[in-house]
XYZ file of C-alpha atoms in Angstrom:
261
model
C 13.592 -4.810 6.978
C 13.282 -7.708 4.748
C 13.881 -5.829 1.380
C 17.237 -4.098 2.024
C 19.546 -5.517 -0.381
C 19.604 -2.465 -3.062
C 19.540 -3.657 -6.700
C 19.941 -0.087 -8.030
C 18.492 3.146 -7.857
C 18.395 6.361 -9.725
C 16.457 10.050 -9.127
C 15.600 12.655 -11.298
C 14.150 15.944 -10.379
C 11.386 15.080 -8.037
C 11.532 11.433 -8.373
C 13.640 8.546 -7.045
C 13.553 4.948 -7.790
C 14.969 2.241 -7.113
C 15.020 -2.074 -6.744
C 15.291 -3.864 -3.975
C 15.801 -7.898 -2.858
C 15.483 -9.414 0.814
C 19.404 -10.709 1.509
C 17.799 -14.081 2.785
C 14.796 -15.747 2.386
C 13.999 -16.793 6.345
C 14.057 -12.901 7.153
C 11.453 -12.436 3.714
C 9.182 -15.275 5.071
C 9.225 -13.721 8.701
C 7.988 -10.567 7.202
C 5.196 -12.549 5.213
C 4.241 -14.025 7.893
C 4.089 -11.367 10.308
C 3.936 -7.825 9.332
C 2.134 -8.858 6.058
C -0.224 -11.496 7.389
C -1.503 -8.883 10.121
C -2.112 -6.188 7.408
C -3.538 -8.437 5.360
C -5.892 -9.640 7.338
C -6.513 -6.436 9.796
C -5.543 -8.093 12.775
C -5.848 -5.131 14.938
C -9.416 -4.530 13.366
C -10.338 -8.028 13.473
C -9.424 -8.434 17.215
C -11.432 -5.284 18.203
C -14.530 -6.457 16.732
C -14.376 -9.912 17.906
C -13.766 -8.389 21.420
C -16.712 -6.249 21.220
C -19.403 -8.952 19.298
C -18.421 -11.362 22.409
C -19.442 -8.935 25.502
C -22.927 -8.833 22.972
C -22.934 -12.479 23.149
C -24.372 -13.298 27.106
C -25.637 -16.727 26.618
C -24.541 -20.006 25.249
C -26.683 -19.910 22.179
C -25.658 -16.336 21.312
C -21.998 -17.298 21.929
C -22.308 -20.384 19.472
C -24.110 -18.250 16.779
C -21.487 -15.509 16.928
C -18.743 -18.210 16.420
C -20.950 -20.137 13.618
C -19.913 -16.377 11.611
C -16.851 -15.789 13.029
C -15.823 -19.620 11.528
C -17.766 -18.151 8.336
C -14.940 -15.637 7.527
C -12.990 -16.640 4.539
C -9.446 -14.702 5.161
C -8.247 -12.961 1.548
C -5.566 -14.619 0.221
C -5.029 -13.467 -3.228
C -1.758 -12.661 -4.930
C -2.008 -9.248 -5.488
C -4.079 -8.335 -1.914
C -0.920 -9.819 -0.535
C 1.397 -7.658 -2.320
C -0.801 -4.764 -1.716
C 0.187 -5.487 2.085
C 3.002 -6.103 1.616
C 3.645 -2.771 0.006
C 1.911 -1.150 3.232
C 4.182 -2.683 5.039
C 7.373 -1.883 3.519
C 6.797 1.652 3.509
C 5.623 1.771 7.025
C 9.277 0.490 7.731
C 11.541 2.324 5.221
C 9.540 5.402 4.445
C 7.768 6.359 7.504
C 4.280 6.195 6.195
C 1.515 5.622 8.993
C -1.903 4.282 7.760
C -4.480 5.711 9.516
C -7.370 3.220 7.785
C -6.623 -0.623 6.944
C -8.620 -0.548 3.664
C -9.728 -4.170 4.308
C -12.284 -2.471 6.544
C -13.897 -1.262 3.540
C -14.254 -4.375 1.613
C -17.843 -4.944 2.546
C -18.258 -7.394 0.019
C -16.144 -10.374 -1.234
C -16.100 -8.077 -4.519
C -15.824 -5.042 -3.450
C -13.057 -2.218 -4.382
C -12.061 1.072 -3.604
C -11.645 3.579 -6.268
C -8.773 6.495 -6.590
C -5.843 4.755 -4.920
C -4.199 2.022 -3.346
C -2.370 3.424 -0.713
C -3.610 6.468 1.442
C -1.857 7.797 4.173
C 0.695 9.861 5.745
C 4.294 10.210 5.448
C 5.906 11.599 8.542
C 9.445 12.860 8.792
C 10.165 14.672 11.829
C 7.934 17.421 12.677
C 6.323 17.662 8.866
C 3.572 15.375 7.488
C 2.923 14.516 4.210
C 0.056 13.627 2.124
C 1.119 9.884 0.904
C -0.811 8.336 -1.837
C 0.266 5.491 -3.580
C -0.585 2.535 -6.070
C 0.768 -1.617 -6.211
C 1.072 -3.519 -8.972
C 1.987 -7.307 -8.595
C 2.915 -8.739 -11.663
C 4.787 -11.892 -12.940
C 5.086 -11.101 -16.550
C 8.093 -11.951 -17.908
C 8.416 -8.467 -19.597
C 10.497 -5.896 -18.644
C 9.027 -3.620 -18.223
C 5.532 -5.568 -17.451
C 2.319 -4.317 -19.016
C 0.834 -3.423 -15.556
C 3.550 0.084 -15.895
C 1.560 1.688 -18.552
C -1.335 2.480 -20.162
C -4.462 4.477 -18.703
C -4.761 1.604 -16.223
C -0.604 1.732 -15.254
C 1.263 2.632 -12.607
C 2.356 5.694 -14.759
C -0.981 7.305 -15.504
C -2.382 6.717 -11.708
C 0.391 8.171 -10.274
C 0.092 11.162 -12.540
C -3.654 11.333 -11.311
C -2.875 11.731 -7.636
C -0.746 13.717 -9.007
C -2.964 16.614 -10.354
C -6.716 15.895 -10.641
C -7.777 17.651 -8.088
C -11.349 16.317 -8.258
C -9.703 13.099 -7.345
C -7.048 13.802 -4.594
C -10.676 15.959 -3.231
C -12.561 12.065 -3.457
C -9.343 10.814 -1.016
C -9.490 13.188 1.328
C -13.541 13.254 1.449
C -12.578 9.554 2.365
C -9.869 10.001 4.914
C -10.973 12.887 6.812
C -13.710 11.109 8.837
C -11.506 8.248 9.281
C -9.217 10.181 11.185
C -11.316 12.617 13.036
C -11.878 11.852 16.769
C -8.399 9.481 16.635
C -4.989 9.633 17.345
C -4.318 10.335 13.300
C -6.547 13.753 13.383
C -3.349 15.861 14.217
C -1.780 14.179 11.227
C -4.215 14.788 9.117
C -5.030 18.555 9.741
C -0.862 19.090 9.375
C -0.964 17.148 5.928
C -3.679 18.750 4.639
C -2.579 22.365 5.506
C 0.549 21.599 3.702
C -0.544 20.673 0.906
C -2.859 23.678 0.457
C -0.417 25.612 1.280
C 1.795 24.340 -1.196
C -1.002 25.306 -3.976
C -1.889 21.602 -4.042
C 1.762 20.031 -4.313
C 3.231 18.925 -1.107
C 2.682 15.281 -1.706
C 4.501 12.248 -1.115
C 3.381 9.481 -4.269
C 4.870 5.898 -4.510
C 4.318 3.374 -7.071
C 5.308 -0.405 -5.438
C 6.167 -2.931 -8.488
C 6.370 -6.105 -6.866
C 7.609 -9.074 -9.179
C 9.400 -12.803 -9.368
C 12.211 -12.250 -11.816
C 15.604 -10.947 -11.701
C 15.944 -7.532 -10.680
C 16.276 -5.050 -14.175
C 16.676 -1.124 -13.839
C 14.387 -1.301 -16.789
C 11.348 -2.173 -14.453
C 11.652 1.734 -13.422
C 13.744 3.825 -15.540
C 11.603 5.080 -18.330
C 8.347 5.834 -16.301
C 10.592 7.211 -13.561
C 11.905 9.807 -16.003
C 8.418 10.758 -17.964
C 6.924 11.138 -14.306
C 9.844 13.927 -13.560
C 8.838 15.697 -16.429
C 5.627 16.511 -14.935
C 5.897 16.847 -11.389
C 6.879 19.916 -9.647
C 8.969 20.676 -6.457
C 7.616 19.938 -3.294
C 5.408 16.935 -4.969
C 7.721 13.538 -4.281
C 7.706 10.480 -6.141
C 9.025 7.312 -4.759
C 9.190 4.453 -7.269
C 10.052 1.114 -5.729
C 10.219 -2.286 -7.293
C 10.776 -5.398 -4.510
C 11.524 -8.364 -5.763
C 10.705 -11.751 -4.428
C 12.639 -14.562 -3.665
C 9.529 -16.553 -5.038
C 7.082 -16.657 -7.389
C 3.951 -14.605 -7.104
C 1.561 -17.821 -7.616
C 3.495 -19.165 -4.371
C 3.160 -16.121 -2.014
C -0.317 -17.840 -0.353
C 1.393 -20.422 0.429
C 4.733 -19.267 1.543
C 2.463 -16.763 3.725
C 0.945 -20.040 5.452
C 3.624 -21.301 6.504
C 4.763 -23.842 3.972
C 6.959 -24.124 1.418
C 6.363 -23.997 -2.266
């Protein structure tokens, strides 16, 4: 894992936080560059409909007009989409979450966003499956804690959301469940989702991913870690996680490339 130098950490009642830092910056820009770069860009999606469009494409002229759009694609490269995957990415490794949807797939125009949550997926742990919903916030303010931790539109309040309105967490799984039906992920999702009814709407794994360029501070966390444990209730789970980089957030398309700030 590239993040697994522990800063600090901390847990109370059903949440746990904690800071992390890669140990060196060659094994952080192998992770940009590979486990990042793929999610980032859906690789696996990507390759699959390239695949299919060229057994379409039977004759010259059809083959030069499907690489005329192919060559049109402009690959996302912004800050925070890149800590989004790198968030997805992260957990994958050091939480077990599987992502049964790469929500680029989604983005059907340049503008385009998905509301309710950041991160949707499953967190598996042996034979039990959880629920895992999550939110990223990239910042480089030079406040600790930064801005993007509270308010209706911080990582506080959203988490709270998934969390408990129902109407919401309903919106999610309206989402996911077609996603996963007819796939490998459908026998996750039936498990997660008879969990958590079973749990009278609890059993759910949340994580809020801070990622930032400064020194690592316990302060990041602390104080949103501790109002969120005043409202959550055993078996809900709360992961807080800040990673922080070895460069700034400005530099991240770049270092992503390739190159070097």
């Amino acid at each position: 894992m590239a993040f697994n130098s522990l800063c600090y950490e901390g847990a109370q009642g059903q949440v746990d936080w904690r800071g992390l830092q890669p140990e060196a910056d060659d094994a952080f820009d192998a992770f940009l560059c590979s486990e990042v770069e793929a999610r980032l860009h859906d690789s696996e999606g990507a390759d699959d409909f390239e695949a299919h469009l060229r057994g379409l494409a039977n004759t010259g002229f059809a083959r030069d007009s499907l690489g005329a759009i192919l060559a049109a694609e402009v690959p996302e490269e912004r800050d925070w989409a890149i800590g989004e995957a790198m968030a997805e990415a992260h957990l994958q490794q050091a939480h077990g979450v599987v992502w049964p949807w790469n929500m680029e797939r989604d983005k059907r125009t340049p503008k385009a966003s998905l509301p309710g949550a950041d991160l949707v997926g499953f967190q598996v742990e042996g034979d039990v499956v959880r629920l895992a919903l999550g939110e990223v916030k990239t910042s480089s303010d030079k406040k600790t804690p930064p801005n993007v931790m509270s308010g209706r539109g911080g990582m506080k309040h959203q988490l709270d959301e998934l969390a408990h309105n129902l109407r919401l967490i309903g919106q999610l799984l309206k989402w996911l469940q077609p996603r996963c039906r007819g796939t490998e992920h459908e026998d996750s999702f039936d498990a997660a989702v008879g969990l958590f009814l079973e749990s009278g709407n609890r059993a759910v794994a949340l994580f809020g991913v801070l990622i930032r360029d400064i020194q690592p501070d316990e302060l990041d966390l602390t104080a949103r870690a501790k109002t969120l444990a005043g409202s959550l209730q055993n078996p809900t789970r709360c992961h807080l996680i800040a990673l922080y980089l070895p460069c700034t957030v400005a530099d991240l398309p770049t270092r992503m490339s390739g190159g070097k700030p």
